[in-house]
Amino acid sequence: MDREKIAAHARGQNMRTQALQKQSAARDLSGKQIAIEHKIERLEKALSSLSKDLNHANTWKNELLKLKTKGTRGFHGSRRNKANDNVDQTI
């Protein structure tokens, strides 16, 4: 009878130890999941900001393209070509 009690007690201790280890592992994974979610949020914010900046840059580019002289009005000859080259370099 004593051997059975000792064996049962040992099994119980073993099960408690395993349960504590699993709880600890679950807490670690939960912490890692939270950290990953924060990183994802930061990356999404950065992506949104980058997208806005790219849209802003494209707007500027389109406005600069409007500065390019076309046709015969405005600058003529080499002055027109120089102005267009400057706009191209800026873009």
N, CA, C and O atoms as CSV, one atom per row, in Angstrom:
chain,resi,resn,atom,element,x,y,z
A,1,MET,N,N,0.801,-1.176,0.000
A,1,MET,CA,C,0.000,0.000,0.000
A,1,MET,C,C,0.858,1.259,0.000
A,1,MET,O,O,0.552,2.223,-0.701
A,2,ASP,N,N,1.908,1.251,0.767
A,2,ASP,CA,C,2.791,2.406,0.817
A,2,ASP,C,C,3.455,2.652,-0.533
A,2,ASP,O,O,3.643,3.795,-0.953
A,3,ARG,N,N,3.804,1.566,-1.199
A,3,ARG,CA,C,4.424,1.718,-2.529
A,3,ARG,C,C,3.449,2.356,-3.498
A,3,ARG,O,O,3.847,3.186,-4.315
A,4,GLU,N,N,2.198,1.990,-3.424
A,4,GLU,CA,C,1.180,2.564,-4.306
A,4,GLU,C,C,1.005,4.058,-4.012
A,4,GLU,O,O,0.876,4.865,-4.932
A,5,LYS,N,N,1.001,4.415,-2.739
A,5,LYS,CA,C,0.879,5.827,-2.361
A,5,LYS,C,C,2.084,6.625,-2.831
A,5,LYS,O,O,1.949,7.742,-3.330
A,6,ILE,N,N,3.252,6.047,-2.668
A,6,ILE,CA,C,4.484,6.731,-3.107
A,6,ILE,C,C,4.472,6.906,-4.627
A,6,ILE,O,O,4.821,7.969,-5.139
A,7,ALA,N,N,4.068,5.849,-5.344
A,7,ALA,CA,C,4.013,5.920,-6.808
A,7,ALA,C,C,2.969,6.952,-7.246
A,7,ALA,O,O,3.219,7.734,-8.163
A,8,ALA,N,N,1.805,6.955,-6.596
A,8,ALA,CA,C,0.751,7.913,-6.932
A,8,ALA,C,C,1.218,9.330,-6.634
A,8,ALA,O,O,0.971,10.250,-7.414
A,9,HIS,N,N,1.892,9.502,-5.506
A,9,HIS,CA,C,2.417,10.822,-5.152
A,9,HIS,C,C,3.458,11.283,-6.178
A,9,HIS,O,O,3.461,12.448,-6.575
A,10,ALA,N,N,4.327,10.389,-6.602
A,10,ALA,CA,C,5.354,10.708,-7.602
A,10,ALA,C,C,4.694,11.084,-8.928
A,10,ALA,O,O,5.120,12.032,-9.587
A,11,ARG,N,N,3.650,10.337,-9.323
A,11,ARG,CA,C,2.941,10.651,-10.571
A,11,ARG,C,C,2.278,12.031,-10.457
A,11,ARG,O,O,2.302,12.823,-11.399
A,12,GLY,N,N,1.694,12.297,-9.302
A,12,GLY,CA,C,1.061,13.597,-9.082
A,12,GLY,C,C,2.059,14.733,-9.160
A,12,GLY,O,O,1.784,15.762,-9.777
A,13,GLN,N,N,3.213,14.558,-8.543
A,13,GLN,CA,C,4.278,15.561,-8.607
A,13,GLN,C,C,4.734,15.770,-10.045
A,13,GLN,O,O,4.953,16.897,-10.489
A,14,ASN,N,N,4.870,14.670,-10.751
A,14,ASN,CA,C,5.305,14.716,-12.154
A,14,ASN,C,C,4.286,15.490,-12.989
A,14,ASN,O,O,4.653,16.318,-13.823
A,15,MET,N,N,3.004,15.211,-12.757
A,15,MET,CA,C,1.948,15.889,-13.515
A,15,MET,C,C,1.909,17.383,-13.179
A,15,MET,O,O,1.718,18.210,-14.070
A,16,ARG,N,N,2.091,17.735,-11.894
A,16,ARG,CA,C,2.121,19.149,-11.508
A,16,ARG,C,C,3.296,19.865,-12.163
A,16,ARG,O,O,3.156,20.990,-12.643
A,17,THR,N,N,4.451,19.212,-12.182
A,17,THR,CA,C,5.639,19.793,-12.811
A,17,THR,C,C,5.392,20.028,-14.299
A,17,THR,O,O,5.727,21.087,-14.830
A,18,GLN,N,N,4.809,19.041,-14.964
A,18,GLN,CA,C,4.512,19.183,-16.398
A,18,GLN,C,C,3.508,20.312,-16.627
A,18,GLN,O,O,3.639,21.088,-17.573
A,19,ALA,N,N,2.503,20.395,-15.748
A,19,ALA,CA,C,1.500,21.454,-15.890
A,19,ALA,C,C,2.144,22.829,-15.739
A,19,ALA,O,O,1.842,23.743,-16.505
A,20,LEU,N,N,3.023,22.977,-14.763
A,20,LEU,CA,C,3.711,24.257,-14.571
A,20,LEU,C,C,4.593,24.601,-15.764
A,20,LEU,O,O,4.667,25.757,-16.180
A,21,GLN,N,N,5.260,23.589,-16.309
A,21,GLN,CA,C,6.101,23.827,-17.488
A,21,GLN,C,C,5.255,24.263,-18.674
A,21,GLN,O,O,5.651,25.150,-19.431
A,22,LYS,N,N,4.093,23.642,-18.837
A,22,LYS,CA,C,3.216,24.006,-19.955
A,22,LYS,C,C,2.631,25.404,-19.758
A,22,LYS,O,O,2.475,26.151,-20.723
A,23,GLN,N,N,2.308,25.760,-18.517
A,23,GLN,CA,C,1.823,27.110,-18.248
A,23,GLN,C,C,2.904,28.139,-18.557
A,23,GLN,O,O,2.629,29.188,-19.140
A,24,SER,N,N,4.113,27.834,-18.166
A,24,SER,CA,C,5.226,28.738,-18.430
A,24,SER,C,C,5.451,28.895,-19.933
A,24,SER,O,O,5.663,30.003,-20.427
A,25,ALA,N,N,5.403,27.770,-20.653
A,25,ALA,CA,C,5.580,27.814,-22.110
A,25,ALA,C,C,4.450,28.614,-22.754
A,25,ALA,O,O,4.685,29.374,-23.692
A,26,ALA,N,N,3.228,28.446,-22.255
A,26,ALA,CA,C,2.088,29.191,-22.796
A,26,ALA,C,C,2.262,30.694,-22.564
A,26,ALA,O,O,1.957,31.493,-23.449
A,27,ARG,N,N,2.751,31.085,-21.378
A,27,ARG,CA,C,3.004,32.509,-21.100
A,27,ARG,C,C,4.080,33.064,-22.028
A,27,ARG,O,O,3.960,34.176,-22.542
A,28,ASP,N,N,5.138,32.271,-22.236
A,28,ASP,CA,C,6.208,32.710,-23.144
A,28,ASP,C,C,5.674,32.915,-24.551
A,28,ASP,O,O,5.986,33.914,-25.199
A,29,LEU,N,N,4.865,31.965,-25.028
A,29,LEU,CA,C,4.304,32.090,-26.372
A,29,LEU,C,C,3.350,33.271,-26.468
A,29,LEU,O,O,3.307,33.961,-27.486
A,30,SER,N,N,2.592,33.500,-25.414
A,30,SER,CA,C,1.676,34.636,-25.404
A,30,SER,C,C,2.460,35.948,-25.482
A,30,SER,O,O,2.083,36.870,-26.206
A,31,GLY,N,N,3.549,36.014,-24.728
A,31,GLY,CA,C,4.396,37.209,-24.776
A,31,GLY,C,C,5.002,37.415,-26.153
A,31,GLY,O,O,5.068,38.541,-26.647
A,32,LYS,N,N,5.443,36.331,-26.770
A,32,LYS,CA,C,6.015,36.432,-28.118
A,32,LYS,C,C,4.951,36.843,-29.124
A,32,LYS,O,O,5.224,37.622,-30.038
A,33,GLN,N,N,3.737,36.319,-28.958
A,33,GLN,CA,C,2.654,36.677,-29.868
A,33,GLN,C,C,2.338,38.168,-29.759
A,33,GLN,O,O,2.122,38.834,-30.772
A,34,ILE,N,N,2.310,38.685,-28.545
A,34,ILE,CA,C,2.040,40.109,-28.343
A,34,ILE,C,C,3.144,40.949,-28.988
A,34,ILE,O,O,2.863,41.962,-29.628
A,35,ALA,N,N,4.395,40.529,-28.819
A,35,ALA,CA,C,5.521,41.266,-29.419
A,35,ALA,C,C,5.413,41.257,-30.941
A,35,ALA,O,O,5.668,42.272,-31.590
A,36,ILE,N,N,5.038,40.118,-31.508
A,36,ILE,CA,C,4.898,40.019,-32.969
A,36,ILE,C,C,3.754,40.901,-33.450
A,36,ILE,O,O,3.865,41.555,-34.487
A,37,GLU,N,N,2.650,40.921,-32.697
A,37,GLU,CA,C,1.520,41.772,-33.080
A,37,GLU,C,C,1.907,43.248,-33.053
A,37,GLU,O,O,1.481,44.016,-33.915
A,38,HIS,N,N,2.710,43.648,-32.068
A,38,HIS,CA,C,3.188,45.041,-32.017
A,38,HIS,C,C,4.086,45.348,-33.217
A,38,HIS,O,O,3.993,46.424,-33.808
A,39,LYS,N,N,4.944,44.410,-33.571
A,39,LYS,CA,C,5.813,44.629,-34.739
A,39,LYS,C,C,4.982,44.746,-36.003
A,39,LYS,O,O,5.262,45.587,-36.857
A,40,ILE,N,N,3.961,43.907,-36.129
A,40,ILE,CA,C,3.087,43.973,-37.304
A,40,ILE,C,C,2.389,45.324,-37.365
A,40,ILE,O,O,2.298,45.923,-38.436
A,41,GLU,N,N,1.894,45.815,-36.227
A,41,GLU,CA,C,1.250,47.127,-36.191
A,41,GLU,C,C,2.211,48.228,-36.630
A,41,GLU,O,O,1.844,49.110,-37.408
A,42,ARG,N,N,3.457,48.170,-36.119
A,42,ARG,CA,C,4.446,49.184,-36.502
A,42,ARG,C,C,4.747,49.105,-37.997
A,42,ARG,O,O,4.878,50.133,-38.661
A,43,LEU,N,N,4.858,47.882,-38.527
A,43,LEU,CA,C,5.135,47.728,-39.958
A,43,LEU,C,C,3.962,48.238,-40.799
A,43,LEU,O,O,4.170,48.860,-41.840
A,44,GLU,N,N,2.740,47.980,-40.353
A,44,GLU,CA,C,1.576,48.471,-41.089
A,44,GLU,C,C,1.533,49.993,-41.077
A,44,GLU,O,O,1.199,50.609,-42.089
A,45,LYS,N,N,1.868,50.608,-39.942
A,45,LYS,CA,C,1.917,52.071,-39.872
A,45,LYS,C,C,3.002,52.614,-40.790
A,45,LYS,O,O,2.795,53.606,-41.490
A,46,ALA,N,N,4.163,51.959,-40.785
A,46,ALA,CA,C,5.265,52.402,-41.647
A,46,ALA,C,C,4.881,52.256,-43.116
A,46,ALA,O,O,5.190,53.126,-43.930
A,47,LEU,N,N,4.212,51.165,-43.453
A,47,LEU,CA,C,3.781,50.948,-44.832
A,47,LEU,C,C,2.772,52.010,-45.254
A,47,LEU,O,O,2.829,52.522,-46.372
A,48,SER,N,N,1.850,52.336,-44.354
A,48,SER,CA,C,0.866,53.374,-44.650
A,48,SER,C,C,1.547,54.722,-44.861
A,48,SER,O,O,1.216,55.461,-45.789
A,49,SER,N,N,2.499,55.028,-43.992
A,49,SER,CA,C,3.229,56.287,-44.106
A,49,SER,C,C,4.024,56.337,-45.410
A,49,SER,O,O,4.049,57.359,-46.096
A,50,LEU,N,N,4.665,55.233,-45.736
A,50,LEU,CA,C,5.435,55.166,-46.975
A,50,LEU,C,C,4.532,55.335,-48.189
A,50,LEU,O,O,4.883,56.019,-49.150
A,51,SER,N,N,3.372,54.707,-48.132
A,51,SER,CA,C,2.419,54.835,-49.232
A,51,SER,C,C,1.978,56.281,-49.405
A,51,SER,O,O,1.879,56.774,-50.529
A,52,LYS,N,N,1.712,56.967,-48.284
A,52,LYS,CA,C,1.332,58.384,-48.354
A,52,LYS,C,C,2.468,59.213,-48.939
A,52,LYS,O,O,2.239,60.095,-49.767
A,53,ASP,N,N,3.698,58.926,-48.505
A,53,ASP,CA,C,4.851,59.671,-49.022
A,53,ASP,C,C,5.031,59.443,-50.518
A,53,ASP,O,O,5.342,60.375,-51.260
A,54,LEU,N,N,4.836,58.201,-50.959
A,54,LEU,CA,C,4.954,57.911,-52.391
A,54,LEU,C,C,3.869,58.630,-53.190
A,54,LEU,O,O,4.140,59.153,-54.271
A,55,ASN,N,N,2.657,58.659,-52.671
A,55,ASN,CA,C,1.583,59.381,-53.346
A,55,ASN,C,C,1.905,60.865,-53.423
A,55,ASN,O,O,1.658,61.513,-54.441
A,56,HIS,N,N,2.458,61.396,-52.339
A,56,HIS,CA,C,2.847,62.807,-52.310
A,56,HIS,C,C,3.939,63.079,-53.348
A,56,HIS,O,O,3.898,64.081,-54.062
A,57,ALA,N,N,4.918,62.166,-53.420
A,57,ALA,CA,C,6.004,62.328,-54.398
A,57,ALA,C,C,5.459,62.255,-55.824
A,57,ALA,O,O,5.889,63.010,-56.695
A,58,ASN,N,N,4.521,61.354,-56.057
A,58,ASN,CA,C,3.926,61.256,-57.394
A,58,ASN,C,C,3.151,62.518,-57.746
A,58,ASN,O,O,3.160,62.953,-58.897
A,59,THR,N,N,2.485,63.104,-56.768
A,59,THR,CA,C,1.776,64.365,-57.006
A,59,THR,C,C,2.763,65.454,-57.408
A,59,THR,O,O,2.523,66.205,-58.353
A,60,TRP,N,N,3.881,65.534,-56.675
A,60,TRP,CA,C,4.924,66.509,-57.018
A,60,TRP,C,C,5.459,66.255,-58.424
A,60,TRP,O,O,5.650,67.186,-59.206
A,61,LYS,N,N,5.698,64.986,-58.732
A,61,LYS,CA,C,6.220,64.641,-60.051
A,61,LYS,C,C,5.247,65.099,-61.135
A,61,LYS,O,O,5.658,65.679,-62.140
A,62,ASN,N,N,3.969,64.838,-60.930
A,62,ASN,CA,C,2.972,65.249,-61.930
A,62,ASN,C,C,2.910,66.765,-62.071
A,62,ASN,O,O,2.740,67.285,-63.174
A,63,GLU,N,N,3.047,67.469,-60.958
A,63,GLU,CA,C,3.047,68.928,-61.027
A,63,GLU,C,C,4.296,69.434,-61.761
A,63,GLU,O,O,4.222,70.394,-62.528
A,64,LEU,N,N,5.437,68.787,-61.522
A,64,LEU,CA,C,6.659,69.188,-62.226
A,64,LEU,C,C,6.560,68.909,-63.721
A,64,LEU,O,O,7.054,69.677,-64.547
A,65,LEU,N,N,5.914,67.800,-64.049
A,65,LEU,CA,C,5.741,67.499,-65.472
A,65,LEU,C,C,4.925,68.577,-66.175
A,65,LEU,O,O,5.120,68.825,-67.365
A,66,LYS,N,N,4.020,69.213,-65.452
A,66,LYS,CA,C,3.218,70.288,-66.036
A,66,LYS,C,C,4.087,71.504,-66.370
A,66,LYS,O,O,3.735,72.314,-67.228
A,67,LEU,N,N,5.244,71.621,-65.668
A,67,LEU,CA,C,6.134,72.754,-65.929
A,67,LEU,C,C,6.880,72.619,-67.250
A,67,LEU,O,O,7.349,73.607,-67.815
A,68,LYS,N,N,6.983,71.391,-67.730
A,68,LYS,CA,C,7.700,71.199,-68.990
A,68,LYS,C,C,7.030,72.013,-70.090
A,68,LYS,O,O,5.816,71.948,-70.284
A,69,THR,N,N,7.834,72.766,-70.790
A,69,THR,CA,C,7.278,73.610,-71.848
A,69,THR,C,C,7.034,72.772,-73.086
A,69,THR,O,O,7.860,71.959,-73.502
A,70,LYS,N,N,5.883,73.004,-73.646
A,70,LYS,CA,C,5.511,72.267,-74.855
A,70,LYS,C,C,5.087,73.283,-75.912
A,70,LYS,O,O,4.653,74.393,-75.602
A,71,GLY,N,N,5.224,72.877,-77.131
A,71,GLY,CA,C,4.785,73.745,-78.224
A,71,GLY,C,C,5.726,74.913,-78.434
A,71,GLY,O,O,6.883,74.873,-78.015
A,72,THR,N,N,5.229,75.953,-79.084
A,72,THR,CA,C,6.071,77.091,-79.439
A,72,THR,C,C,5.887,78.272,-78.498
A,72,THR,O,O,6.632,79.248,-78.584
A,73,ARG,N,N,4.907,78.200,-77.601
A,73,ARG,CA,C,4.702,79.324,-76.676
A,73,ARG,C,C,5.685,79.219,-75.520
A,73,ARG,O,O,6.164,78.128,-75.210
A,74,GLY,N,N,5.984,80.324,-74.891
A,74,GLY,CA,C,6.917,80.328,-73.773
A,74,GLY,C,C,8.345,80.350,-74.263
A,74,GLY,O,O,8.682,81.136,-75.149
A,75,PHE,N,N,9.195,79.502,-73.705
A,75,PHE,CA,C,10.593,79.429,-74.106
A,75,PHE,C,C,10.699,78.875,-75.518
A,75,PHE,O,O,9.855,78.109,-75.984
A,76,HIS,N,N,11.774,79.295,-76.177
A,76,HIS,CA,C,12.017,78.792,-77.532
A,76,HIS,C,C,13.420,78.229,-77.614
A,76,HIS,O,O,14.318,78.684,-76.906
A,77,GLY,N,N,13.610,77.260,-78.460
A,77,GLY,CA,C,14.933,76.744,-78.786
A,77,GLY,C,C,15.668,76.174,-77.595
A,77,GLY,O,O,15.139,75.369,-76.829
A,78,SER,N,N,16.936,76.631,-77.463
A,78,SER,CA,C,17.805,76.057,-76.434
A,78,SER,C,C,17.326,76.414,-75.026
A,78,SER,O,O,17.558,75.655,-74.085
A,79,ARG,N,N,16.665,77.551,-74.875
A,79,ARG,CA,C,16.143,77.915,-73.550
A,79,ARG,C,C,15.041,76.942,-73.126
A,79,ARG,O,O,14.970,76.541,-71.964
A,80,ARG,N,N,14.182,76.566,-74.082
A,80,ARG,CA,C,13.132,75.603,-73.779
A,80,ARG,C,C,13.748,74.252,-73.440
A,80,ARG,O,O,13.335,73.593,-72.486
A,81,ASN,N,N,14.739,73.845,-74.230
A,81,ASN,CA,C,15.392,72.556,-73.980
A,81,ASN,C,C,16.080,72.549,-72.607
A,81,ASN,O,O,16.021,71.556,-71.882
A,82,LYS,N,N,16.730,73.665,-72.259
A,82,LYS,CA,C,17.405,73.746,-70.972
A,82,LYS,C,C,16.384,73.664,-69.831
A,82,LYS,O,O,16.603,72.957,-68.847
A,83,ALA,N,N,15.275,74.388,-69.967
A,83,ALA,CA,C,14.238,74.348,-68.935
A,83,ALA,C,C,13.668,72.940,-68.801
A,83,ALA,O,O,13.454,72.461,-67.687
A,84,ASN,N,N,13.423,72.282,-69.916
A,84,ASN,CA,C,12.902,70.915,-69.891
A,84,ASN,C,C,13.917,69.950,-69.275
A,84,ASN,O,O,13.543,69.039,-68.537
A,85,ASP,N,N,15.188,70.151,-69.578
A,85,ASP,CA,C,16.230,69.304,-68.988
A,85,ASP,C,C,16.276,69.474,-67.466
A,85,ASP,O,O,16.434,68.501,-66.729
A,86,ASN,N,N,16.137,70.730,-67.003
A,86,ASN,CA,C,16.119,70.982,-65.555
A,86,ASN,C,C,14.936,70.287,-64.885
A,86,ASN,O,O,15.071,69.709,-63.806
A,87,VAL,N,N,13.773,70.350,-65.543
A,87,VAL,CA,C,12.591,69.684,-64.990
A,87,VAL,C,C,12.834,68.159,-64.958
A,87,VAL,O,O,12.503,67.499,-63.973
A,88,ASP,N,N,13.404,67.614,-66.022
A,88,ASP,CA,C,13.693,66.174,-66.059
A,88,ASP,C,C,14.649,65.759,-64.947
A,88,ASP,O,O,14.463,64.721,-64.312
A,89,GLN,N,N,15.670,66.575,-64.719
A,89,GLN,CA,C,16.624,66.262,-63.650
A,89,GLN,C,C,15.955,66.303,-62.269
A,89,GLN,O,O,16.247,65.486,-61.396
A,90,THR,N,N,15.062,67.262,-62.098
A,90,THR,CA,C,14.349,67.381,-60.831
A,90,THR,C,C,13.446,66.173,-60.602
A,90,THR,O,O,13.365,65.643,-59.494
A,91,ILE,N,N,12.781,65.753,-61.649
A,91,ILE,CA,C,11.895,64.576,-61.532
A,91,ILE,C,C,12.716,63.350,-61.228
A,91,ILE,O,O,12.165,62.257,-61.091
